[in-house]
Coordinates of C-alpha atoms in Angstrom, one line a residue:
M400 CA 52.0 162.6 67.1
S401 CA 52.2 165.5 69.6
T402 CA 52.5 164.7 73.2
E403 CA 49.9 167.0 74.0
Q404 CA 47.5 165.0 72.0
P405 CA 45.1 167.9 71.1
Y406 CA 43.0 166.2 68.4
Y407 CA 41.9 163.0 70.1
N408 CA 41.3 161.1 73.2
A409 CA 44.4 158.9 73.8
S410 CA 42.3 156.1 75.4
S411 CA 40.3 155.7 72.1
P412 CA 41.7 154.9 68.6
P413 CA 43.2 158.2 67.4
V414 CA 41.5 160.1 64.5
V415 CA 43.7 162.6 62.7
Q416 CA 41.6 164.6 60.1
G417 CA 39.1 161.8 60.1
V418 CA 41.7 159.0 59.5
L419 CA 41.8 156.2 62.0
V420 CA 45.3 155.3 62.7
S421 CA 46.5 152.3 64.8
N422 CA 46.8 152.8 68.5
N423 CA 48.3 149.8 70.4
K424 CA 46.8 151.0 73.7
S425 CA 43.1 150.6 72.7
N426 CA 43.2 148.3 69.6
T427 CA 45.0 145.0 70.2
N428 CA 43.1 142.9 67.6
A429 CA 44.1 144.3 64.1
N430 CA 41.6 142.0 62.4
A431 CA 38.7 143.2 64.4
P432 CA 36.4 145.9 62.9
T433 CA 37.0 149.2 64.5
L434 CA 34.6 152.0 65.1
I435 CA 35.5 155.8 64.7
P436 CA 34.5 157.4 67.9
Q437 CA 33.3 160.9 68.2
H438 CA 36.0 163.3 67.3
I439 CA 36.7 166.9 67.1
Y440 CA 38.1 168.9 64.0
D441 CA 40.0 171.4 65.9
H442 CA 41.3 173.3 63.0
H443 CA 38.9 173.2 60.1
G444 CA 35.3 173.9 61.1
V445 CA 36.4 175.0 64.5
G446 CA 34.4 173.3 67.0
A447 CA 32.8 170.9 64.6
T448 CA 32.0 167.6 65.9
E449 CA 30.9 164.5 64.1
S450 CA 30.1 160.9 65.2
A451 CA 30.6 158.0 62.9
S452 CA 30.2 154.3 63.2
V453 CA 31.9 152.9 60.1
H454 CA 34.4 150.1 59.4
H455 CA 37.5 151.8 58.3
Q456 CA 40.5 150.4 56.4
H457 CA 43.7 152.5 56.9
L458 CA 44.9 153.2 53.6
Y459 CA 47.7 155.7 54.2
G460 CA 51.4 155.6 55.1
S461 CA 52.9 153.7 52.3
S462 CA 52.6 152.7 48.8
S463 CA 53.6 149.3 47.8
E464 CA 54.3 150.1 44.1
T465 CA 56.8 152.8 44.9
G466 CA 58.1 151.6 48.3
S467 CA 57.6 155.1 49.6
H468 CA 56.3 156.4 52.9
W469 CA 55.0 159.8 53.8
T470 CA 53.3 161.4 56.7
K471 CA 49.6 161.8 56.6
G472 CA 48.5 165.5 56.9
E473 CA 47.5 166.5 60.4
H474 CA 46.0 169.6 62.0
Q475 CA 48.7 171.9 63.2
P476 CA 48.5 173.8 66.5
R477 CA 47.1 177.4 66.4
R478 CA 49.9 179.6 65.9
C479 CA 51.0 182.4 63.6
N480 CA 52.9 180.7 60.8
D481 CA 55.6 182.5 58.9
L482 CA 54.9 185.5 61.0
W483 CA 57.8 187.5 59.7
A484 CA 56.4 187.6 56.3
A485 CA 53.0 189.1 57.7
I486 CA 55.1 191.7 59.6
L487 CA 57.0 192.4 56.6
F488 CA 53.8 192.7 54.5
F489 CA 52.1 195.3 57.1
A490 CA 55.4 197.3 57.1
H491 CA 55.3 197.6 53.4
L492 CA 51.7 198.7 53.6
A493 CA 52.6 201.3 56.3
T494 CA 55.4 202.5 54.1
M495 CA 53.0 203.0 51.2
G496 CA 50.8 205.0 53.6
F497 CA 53.5 207.1 54.6
L498 CA 54.5 207.9 50.9
A499 CA 51.0 208.6 50.0
G500 CA 50.3 210.7 53.0
T501 CA 53.7 212.7 52.3
Y502 CA 53.8 213.0 48.7
V503 CA 50.3 213.0 47.5
P504 CA 49.1 216.5 49.0
R505 CA 52.4 218.1 47.9
M506 CA 51.9 217.0 44.3
F507 CA 48.3 218.0 44.2
R508 CA 49.2 221.3 45.9
E509 CA 52.1 222.0 43.4
V510 CA 49.8 221.2 40.3
A511 CA 47.1 223.3 41.7
E512 CA 49.4 226.3 42.1
A513 CA 50.9 225.8 38.8
N514 CA 47.5 226.0 37.0
D515 CA 46.4 228.9 39.2
L516 CA 49.4 230.9 38.1
N517 CA 49.0 230.0 34.4
G518 CA 45.3 230.5 34.5
R519 CA 44.6 227.6 32.3
M520 CA 44.5 223.9 32.0
L521 CA 47.1 221.9 30.4
D522 CA 45.9 219.9 27.3
L523 CA 46.0 216.2 28.1
E524 CA 46.8 215.5 24.5
G525 CA 49.3 218.4 24.3
E526 CA 53.0 218.1 24.7
F527 CA 55.0 219.4 27.5
D528 CA 57.1 222.6 26.9
G529 CA 60.5 223.2 28.5
A530 CA 63.9 221.7 28.0
G531 CA 63.7 220.1 31.4
G532 CA 60.4 218.2 30.7
L533 CA 59.8 214.4 29.9
E534 CA 58.6 215.0 26.4
G535 CA 61.7 213.4 24.7
N536 CA 61.9 210.7 27.3
N537 CA 61.0 207.3 25.9
S538 CA 61.3 205.3 29.1
W539 CA 58.2 203.7 30.4
S540 CA 58.2 205.5 33.7
G541 CA 58.6 208.8 32.0
R542 CA 55.7 208.4 29.7
F543 CA 53.5 207.1 32.5
L544 CA 54.3 210.0 34.8
S545 CA 53.8 212.5 32.1
W546 CA 50.4 211.0 31.3
M547 CA 49.6 210.9 35.0
I548 CA 50.6 214.5 35.7
R549 CA 48.5 215.9 32.8
G550 CA 45.6 213.9 34.2
T551 CA 46.3 215.4 37.7
N552 CA 46.2 219.0 36.1
R553 CA 42.7 218.3 34.7
L554 CA 41.5 216.6 37.9
V555 CA 42.6 219.7 40.0
M556 CA 41.1 222.1 37.5
R557 CA 37.9 220.2 37.4
G558 CA 37.3 220.1 41.1
G559 CA 33.9 221.6 42.0
S560 CA 34.8 222.6 45.6
S561 CA 38.4 223.7 45.2
P562 CA 39.7 227.2 45.7
F563 CA 39.9 227.6 42.0
D564 CA 36.2 227.6 41.4
S565 CA 35.9 231.1 40.4
E566 CA 38.6 230.6 37.8
N567 CA 36.8 227.8 36.4
R568 CA 33.6 229.6 36.2
G569 CA 35.3 232.5 34.5
L570 CA 36.9 230.2 31.9
E571 CA 33.3 228.7 31.3
D572 CA 31.8 232.3 30.7
A573 CA 34.8 233.2 28.5
G574 CA 34.0 230.0 26.5
G575 CA 37.3 228.7 27.2
G576 CA 36.3 225.2 26.8
M577 CA 35.9 224.2 30.5
E578 CA 32.2 223.9 30.0
D579 CA 32.6 221.2 27.4
Y580 CA 35.1 219.3 29.6
N581 CA 32.9 219.5 32.8
N582 CA 29.9 218.2 30.7
Y583 CA 31.9 215.5 29.1
D584 CA 31.0 211.9 29.7
V585 CA 32.6 208.8 28.5
T586 CA 29.2 207.4 27.6
G587 CA 28.2 210.3 25.5
T588 CA 25.2 211.0 27.6
N589 CA 24.4 213.3 30.5
D590 CA 21.9 210.6 32.1
F591 CA 24.2 209.1 34.6
A592 CA 21.4 207.5 36.2
D593 CA 20.8 205.1 33.0
M594 CA 24.5 204.0 33.4
V595 CA 24.1 203.1 37.0
L596 CA 20.8 201.3 36.3
L597 CA 22.4 199.4 33.6
L598 CA 25.3 198.5 35.8
G599 CA 23.2 197.3 38.5
I600 CA 20.9 195.2 36.3
S601 CA 23.9 193.6 34.6
S602 CA 25.5 192.8 37.8
L603 CA 22.3 191.1 39.2
V604 CA 21.8 189.2 36.0
A605 CA 25.3 188.0 36.0
L606 CA 25.2 186.9 39.7
V607 CA 22.0 184.9 38.9
I608 CA 23.3 183.2 35.7
S609 CA 26.6 182.4 37.0
T610 CA 24.8 180.7 40.1
L611 CA 22.6 178.8 38.0
A612 CA 25.7 177.8 35.9
L613 CA 27.1 175.9 39.1
G614 CA 24.0 173.5 39.0
F615 CA 24.4 173.0 35.3
M616 CA 28.0 172.2 35.6
I617 CA 27.3 169.7 38.3
R618 CA 24.8 167.8 35.9
H619 CA 26.7 168.2 32.6
A620 CA 30.3 168.4 33.4
Q621 CA 31.3 165.9 30.7
L622 CA 29.3 167.6 28.2
L623 CA 30.8 171.0 28.9
I624 CA 34.3 169.7 28.8
K625 CA 33.7 168.2 25.3
F626 CA 32.1 171.3 24.1
A627 CA 35.1 173.1 25.3
L628 CA 37.4 171.1 23.5
F629 CA 35.3 171.4 20.3
F630 CA 35.0 175.2 20.9
N631 CA 38.9 175.4 20.9
I632 CA 39.1 173.5 17.7
G633 CA 36.6 175.6 15.9
A634 CA 38.2 178.8 17.2
T635 CA 41.7 177.9 15.9
A636 CA 39.9 176.7 12.5
L637 CA 38.3 180.1 12.2
F638 CA 41.4 181.6 12.8
A639 CA 43.3 179.6 10.1
I640 CA 40.5 180.4 7.6
G641 CA 40.9 184.2 8.5
A642 CA 44.6 183.8 8.2
L643 CA 44.4 182.7 4.6
F644 CA 43.4 186.4 3.6
L645 CA 46.4 187.8 5.5
S646 CA 49.6 186.0 4.5
P647 CA 50.7 182.5 3.8
F648 CA 52.9 182.4 7.1
A649 CA 49.7 183.2 9.1
A650 CA 47.8 180.6 7.4
I651 CA 50.4 178.0 8.0
M652 CA 50.6 178.9 11.7
G653 CA 46.7 178.8 11.9
I654 CA 46.6 175.3 10.3
F655 CA 49.4 174.2 12.6
L656 CA 47.5 175.4 15.7
T657 CA 44.2 173.7 14.6
G658 CA 46.0 170.4 14.2
L659 CA 47.7 170.8 17.4
T660 CA 44.3 171.4 19.0
I661 CA 42.7 168.5 17.5
Y662 CA 45.7 166.2 18.6
Y663 CA 45.3 167.6 22.2
A664 CA 41.5 166.8 22.1
Y665 CA 42.3 163.3 20.9
I666 CA 44.9 162.7 23.6
V667 CA 42.7 163.8 26.6
W668 CA 39.3 162.6 25.4
G669 CA 39.7 159.5 27.7
R670 CA 40.3 161.5 30.6
I671 CA 37.0 163.8 30.3
P672 CA 35.2 161.5 32.8
F673 CA 38.0 162.1 35.4
A674 CA 38.1 165.8 35.0
A675 CA 34.3 165.9 35.0
C676 CA 34.2 163.9 38.3
N677 CA 36.5 166.3 39.8
L678 CA 34.7 169.4 38.6
A679 CA 31.3 168.0 39.6
S680 CA 32.7 167.3 43.2
A681 CA 34.4 170.8 43.4
T682 CA 31.1 172.6 42.2
T683 CA 29.1 170.6 44.6
A684 CA 31.2 171.8 47.5
V685 CA 31.1 175.4 46.3
K686 CA 27.4 175.4 45.7
A687 CA 26.9 174.0 49.4
N688 CA 29.0 176.9 50.8
L689 CA 28.0 179.7 48.5
G690 CA 29.1 182.1 51.2
L691 CA 32.2 181.8 49.5
A692 CA 31.1 184.0 46.5
P693 CA 30.6 187.2 48.4
L694 CA 34.2 186.8 49.8
A695 CA 35.5 186.4 46.4
Y696 CA 33.3 189.3 45.1
S697 CA 34.7 191.5 47.9
S698 CA 38.2 190.6 46.9
L699 CA 37.5 192.5 43.6
I700 CA 36.7 195.6 45.7
F701 CA 39.9 195.4 47.6
M702 CA 41.8 194.8 44.4
F703 CA 40.4 198.0 42.9
G704 CA 40.9 200.0 45.9
W705 CA 44.4 198.9 46.2
S706 CA 45.1 199.7 42.5
I707 CA 43.8 203.3 42.9
W708 CA 45.9 203.6 46.2
W709 CA 49.0 202.3 44.5
M710 CA 48.7 204.3 41.5
I711 CA 48.3 207.7 43.3
T712 CA 51.3 206.7 45.5
F713 CA 53.3 205.6 42.7
V714 CA 52.8 208.7 40.6
S715 CA 53.4 211.0 43.6
T716 CA 56.5 209.3 44.5
M717 CA 57.8 209.5 41.0
Y718 CA 56.8 213.2 41.0
I719 CA 59.0 213.9 43.8
A720 CA 61.9 211.7 42.9
G721 CA 62.0 213.2 39.5
N722 CA 62.1 216.6 40.9
C723 CA 58.9 217.7 38.8
D724 CA 57.1 220.9 38.7
G725 CA 53.3 221.3 38.6
Q726 CA 53.1 221.4 34.9
G727 CA 55.2 217.8 34.6
N728 CA 58.6 219.3 33.7
C729 CA 60.9 216.7 35.6
Q730 CA 64.6 217.3 36.1
N731 CA 65.4 213.6 36.8
E732 CA 64.6 210.2 35.5
P733 CA 63.3 208.0 38.5
S734 CA 65.7 205.3 39.4
G735 CA 64.9 201.7 38.8
W736 CA 65.9 200.9 42.4
L737 CA 62.9 203.1 43.3
V738 CA 60.6 201.7 40.7
F739 CA 61.1 198.1 41.4
P740 CA 60.0 198.1 45.2
L741 CA 56.9 200.1 44.1
M742 CA 56.1 197.4 41.5
L743 CA 56.7 194.6 43.8
S744 CA 54.4 196.2 46.4
Y745 CA 51.6 196.2 43.7
H746 CA 52.0 192.7 42.8
W747 CA 52.5 191.5 46.3
T748 CA 49.3 192.9 47.7
F749 CA 47.5 191.6 44.6
Q750 CA 48.7 188.3 45.1
V751 CA 47.9 188.1 48.8
I752 CA 44.3 189.3 48.3
K753 CA 43.9 186.6 45.8
N754 CA 45.5 183.9 47.8
V755 CA 43.5 184.7 50.9
V756 CA 40.5 183.8 48.8
H757 CA 42.2 180.5 47.6
V758 CA 43.3 179.3 51.1
T759 CA 39.7 180.0 52.4
V760 CA 38.3 178.0 49.7
A761 CA 40.7 175.1 50.5
G762 CA 39.7 175.2 54.1
T763 CA 36.0 175.3 53.4
V764 CA 36.2 172.3 50.9
G765 CA 38.3 170.5 53.4
T766 CA 35.6 170.8 56.0
W767 CA 33.1 169.8 53.5
W768 CA 35.1 166.7 52.7
F769 CA 35.6 165.6 56.3
V770 CA 32.9 167.0 58.1
P771 CA 29.9 167.9 55.6
T772 CA 27.5 168.9 58.4
E773 CA 29.8 172.0 59.2
A774 CA 29.9 173.1 55.5
A775 CA 26.4 172.7 54.2
S776 CA 24.9 176.2 54.1
F777 CA 25.5 179.8 52.6
C778 CA 26.8 181.0 56.1
S779 CA 28.4 177.8 57.1
H780 CA 30.8 177.7 60.1
A781 CA 33.4 176.4 57.5
V782 CA 33.3 179.5 55.5
R783 CA 33.6 181.7 58.4
D784 CA 36.2 179.9 60.3
S785 CA 38.4 179.2 57.2
W786 CA 38.4 182.9 56.3
L787 CA 39.4 183.8 59.9
R788 CA 42.3 181.4 59.8
S789 CA 43.5 182.7 56.5
V790 CA 43.8 186.3 57.8
T791 CA 45.1 185.3 61.2
H792 CA 47.1 182.1 61.6
S793 CA 47.9 181.3 57.9
F794 CA 48.2 185.1 56.8
G795 CA 52.0 184.8 57.1
S796 CA 52.1 181.7 55.0
I797 CA 50.1 183.5 52.3
C798 CA 52.3 186.5 52.4
L799 CA 55.3 184.3 52.0
G800 CA 54.0 182.4 49.1
S801 CA 52.7 185.6 47.4
L802 CA 56.1 187.2 47.9
L803 CA 57.9 184.8 45.9
V804 CA 55.5 185.2 42.9
A805 CA 55.4 189.0 43.3
I806 CA 59.3 189.4 43.0
V807 CA 59.5 187.4 39.9
E808 CA 56.4 189.3 38.4
A809 CA 57.8 192.7 39.1
A810 CA 61.1 191.8 37.7
K811 CA 59.5 190.6 34.6
N812 CA 57.6 193.7 34.2
M813 CA 60.8 195.6 34.6
V814 CA 62.5 193.6 32.0
R815 CA 59.6 194.0 29.6
N816 CA 59.5 197.8 30.0
L817 CA 63.2 197.9 29.4
R818 CA 62.9 195.8 26.4
E819 CA 60.0 198.1 25.0
S820 CA 62.0 201.3 25.7
D821 CA 64.6 200.3 23.1
D822 CA 67.5 201.0 25.0
G823 CA 69.6 198.1 23.5
G824 CA 70.1 194.4 24.6
G825 CA 66.7 193.5 23.0
I826 CA 67.6 189.7 22.5
F827 CA 69.0 189.3 26.0
L828 CA 66.1 191.1 27.4
C829 CA 63.7 189.0 25.6
I830 CA 65.4 185.7 26.8
A831 CA 65.4 187.1 30.3
E832 CA 61.5 187.9 30.2
C833 CA 61.0 184.5 28.9
L834 CA 63.0 182.8 31.7
L835 CA 61.2 185.0 34.2
S836 CA 57.7 184.0 32.9
L837 CA 58.7 180.3 33.1
L838 CA 59.8 180.8 36.7
Q839 CA 56.5 182.6 37.6
D840 CA 54.6 179.7 36.0
V841 CA 56.6 177.3 38.1
L842 CA 56.0 179.3 41.4
E843 CA 52.3 179.7 40.8
Y844 CA 52.0 176.1 40.2
F845 CA 53.6 175.2 43.3
N846 CA 51.6 177.8 45.3
Q847 CA 48.2 176.5 44.3
W848 CA 49.0 173.3 45.6
A849 CA 50.9 174.4 48.8
F850 CA 48.2 176.7 49.6
V851 CA 45.6 173.9 49.7
F852 CA 47.7 172.3 52.7
V853 CA 48.0 175.6 54.4
G854 CA 44.2 176.0 54.1
V855 CA 43.2 172.4 55.0
Y856 CA 45.8 171.6 57.6
G857 CA 47.4 174.9 58.8
Y858 CA 51.0 174.1 57.8
P859 CA 53.6 176.8 57.3
F860 CA 54.1 177.5 53.7
V861 CA 57.3 175.7 53.0
Q862 CA 56.4 172.6 54.9
A863 CA 52.9 172.6 53.0
G864 CA 54.7 172.7 49.7
K865 CA 57.0 169.9 50.5
N866 CA 54.3 167.7 52.0
V867 CA 51.7 168.1 49.1
M868 CA 54.4 167.5 46.5
E869 CA 55.8 164.5 48.4
L870 CA 52.2 163.2 48.6
F871 CA 51.7 163.3 44.9
K872 CA 55.1 161.8 44.1
T873 CA 54.5 158.8 46.5
R874 CA 51.2 158.3 45.1
G875 CA 52.5 158.5 41.4
W876 CA 50.2 161.4 40.7
T877 CA 52.8 163.9 39.2
T878 CA 51.1 163.4 35.8
I879 CA 47.7 163.5 37.0
I880 CA 48.0 166.9 38.6
T881 CA 49.1 168.4 35.4
D882 CA 45.6 167.7 33.8
N883 CA 43.8 171.0 33.4
L884 CA 40.8 170.2 31.4
A885 CA 38.5 171.9 33.9
S886 CA 40.2 175.3 33.6
G887 CA 39.0 175.4 29.9
V888 CA 35.4 174.8 31.1
L889 CA 35.6 177.5 33.7
S890 CA 37.0 180.0 31.1
M891 CA 34.3 179.0 28.5
V892 CA 31.4 179.4 31.1
S893 CA 32.7 182.7 32.1
A894 CA 32.8 184.0 28.4
G895 CA 29.3 182.3 27.8
V896 CA 27.7 184.2 31.0
G897 CA 29.3 187.3 29.7
L898 CA 27.8 187.0 26.4
I899 CA 24.4 186.3 27.8
T900 CA 24.7 189.3 30.1
G901 CA 25.8 191.5 27.2
L902 CA 22.8 190.5 25.1
I903 CA 20.3 191.1 28.0
S904 CA 22.0 194.5 28.7
L905 CA 21.6 195.5 25.2
A906 CA 18.0 194.5 25.1
I907 CA 17.2 196.5 28.3
A908 CA 19.1 199.6 27.0
H909 CA 17.0 199.5 23.8
S910 CA 13.7 198.8 25.6
Q911 CA 14.2 201.7 28.0
G912 CA 15.6 204.2 25.5
M913 CA 19.0 204.5 27.1
V914 CA 21.3 206.2 24.5
F915 CA 25.0 206.2 24.8
G916 CA 26.4 208.0 21.9
D917 CA 25.3 207.6 18.4
E918 CA 23.2 204.5 17.3
V919 CA 26.2 202.2 16.8
G920 CA 27.7 203.4 19.9
A921 CA 24.7 202.8 22.0
S922 CA 24.5 199.3 21.1
A923 CA 28.2 198.7 21.7
A924 CA 28.4 200.6 24.8
S925 CA 25.5 198.6 26.3
F926 CA 26.7 195.1 25.2
F927 CA 30.3 195.9 26.3
I928 CA 29.1 197.0 29.8
G929 CA 27.0 193.8 30.2
F930 CA 29.8 191.5 28.8
I931 CA 32.4 192.9 31.1
I932 CA 30.3 192.7 34.1
G933 CA 29.1 189.2 33.3
T934 CA 32.7 188.0 32.5
V935 CA 34.3 189.5 35.6
L936 CA 31.8 188.3 38.2
T937 CA 31.5 184.9 36.6
S938 CA 35.3 184.5 36.2
T939 CA 35.5 185.5 40.2
L940 CA 33.0 182.6 41.0
M941 CA 34.8 180.2 38.8
T942 CA 38.2 181.0 40.5
I943 CA 36.5 179.5 43.6
V944 CA 35.7 176.4 41.7
S945 CA 39.1 176.3 40.4
S946 CA 40.6 176.4 43.9
A947 CA 37.9 173.7 44.9
V948 CA 39.1 171.4 42.1
N949 CA 42.7 171.5 43.4
T950 CA 41.4 171.0 47.0
V951 CA 39.5 168.0 45.9
I952 CA 42.5 166.3 44.2
V953 CA 44.7 166.8 47.3
C954 CA 41.9 165.4 49.7
Y955 CA 41.2 162.5 47.5
A956 CA 44.9 161.7 47.6
E957 CA 44.9 162.1 51.4
A958 CA 41.4 160.6 52.4
P959 CA 39.5 158.7 49.7
Q960 CA 37.8 156.7 52.6
E961 CA 36.4 159.8 54.2
F962 CA 35.0 160.8 50.6
Q963 CA 33.4 157.5 50.4
T964 CA 31.8 157.7 54.0
N965 CA 30.6 161.3 53.7
H966 CA 29.7 161.6 49.9
P967 CA 29.2 158.0 48.7
K968 CA 27.6 158.8 45.3
L969 CA 30.3 161.3 44.3
S970 CA 33.0 158.9 45.6
E971 CA 31.9 155.9 43.6
D972 CA 31.7 158.1 40.4
M973 CA 35.1 159.5 41.0
R974 CA 36.7 156.2 41.6
A975 CA 35.3 154.7 38.4
A976 CA 36.4 157.8 36.4
W977 CA 39.9 157.9 37.8
R978 CA 40.4 154.1 37.2
Q979 CA 39.3 154.6 33.8
A980 CA 41.6 157.6 33.0
W981 CA 44.7 156.5 35.1
P982 CA 44.6 152.8 35.3
V983 CA 48.3 152.5 36.3
D984 CA 48.5 155.5 38.6
F985 CA 45.3 155.1 40.5
N986 CA 45.2 152.1 42.6
Y987 CA 42.4 152.6 45.2

């Protein structure tokens, strides 16, 4: 323990994250019942205090079955962990800002000048002229750059307040096709208000249904897991039946997948109560702190904004590096040494945004576990304080873990694009892509548990990963944590809410006379809008539940007694379910 003793009064039995540990100065009678004094949780639920008077049995520190010892997780001092990673992340954002500020105006200016001189707009579906162009270039960056520059041409020519408005109006008067272009709408209608109205209603419906789904998941977790297993069997069976009309090989593969799905359901059937209790506990914690939902939804906005920023920066950088002109004729092929850092930038930022939410959920659920009074409302202190820690003290750890995954993900994408460009070495590139995919899965698996310790206790990234894996290894839970039955339920619920939202959107569109294209297109477009909105919003909420499930497993490994004290009904159900599913590994 730290000599500064920041988490408890040394004159009383010390409490670390609500766990009573021995203190020879104040507890000389080991057999006497002890009382947990008032304690302060200085890291999660900042300022949270809770008094308890319960008999507590110390369960931590060793495992008689394995003879192993581990250190109980403790709140870490408030400091910026892995600060260098956070500095590197902000430096990379500054670099992207510099590239965007320097190259984007130049590219748009040259494209505008080229279109002004030509007096016409390049056709997006046409082909570039000139021997120096990228028309014959089959590389992925060349094809992507060509497509984006053509789109930039159209964007510049379409601008309503640009210096070229007079030329645009002249083309319209001359019947040059600009009128059709300016009036073009991807929905096939000019009534933009109908589209906005439908998007708004679909979003509201999806939010309501997905929130109600949390309560349904708490009450019927086992039923949902069983239904998900039967749904997978039915889906593969339908695939096998459809494959009979395609080819014998496809039919054999379909039958094999169906048999494999049935066998999987048979193997995991006895673990359904275990997964259901984990899911119910996690969903209860999320429902008690629904302020996590707006945080997760806001991350979608940040991801969307970052994608736009990155794409514009990427295209303008490739435009300058390729020595291109305003019509998309490029003299050079951009180097892979330039493309890779840009791809890394995209994946790194995307991972950071996602993992900030994950760490915030872990901190909130940790507070709900140990100090439920501080995590029991929509705008609870737990949500606010956990988010603040994730973007301050723990932000460097998030950046470090996200960087590891981003490097592998960017390398995998580069290898895939090289393989698709047919430049040779197909078999070796295929093997490399497969190995990188496996490495990415391993790193993401490691991160999901390491970030729980980062969120709950505030450890640096590497130490957090080491501690949580040592915990599971000592407990003998290396098999337990591979169980992913809950993930199938979350995906099924997301698709189900998307389907319901799509049908409601379709009904609204027909009742209000909203027309999107022809009759078939109207139905397809309105349903598709509702389905996508419903699925995306519900998947975002279910991502919170998934993070909560991981946190519940870690906290139960660390502190089952606190769970019994603060949430006795859930604790009793979980203990019975875990003993049924894992009679050897579980020994509480």
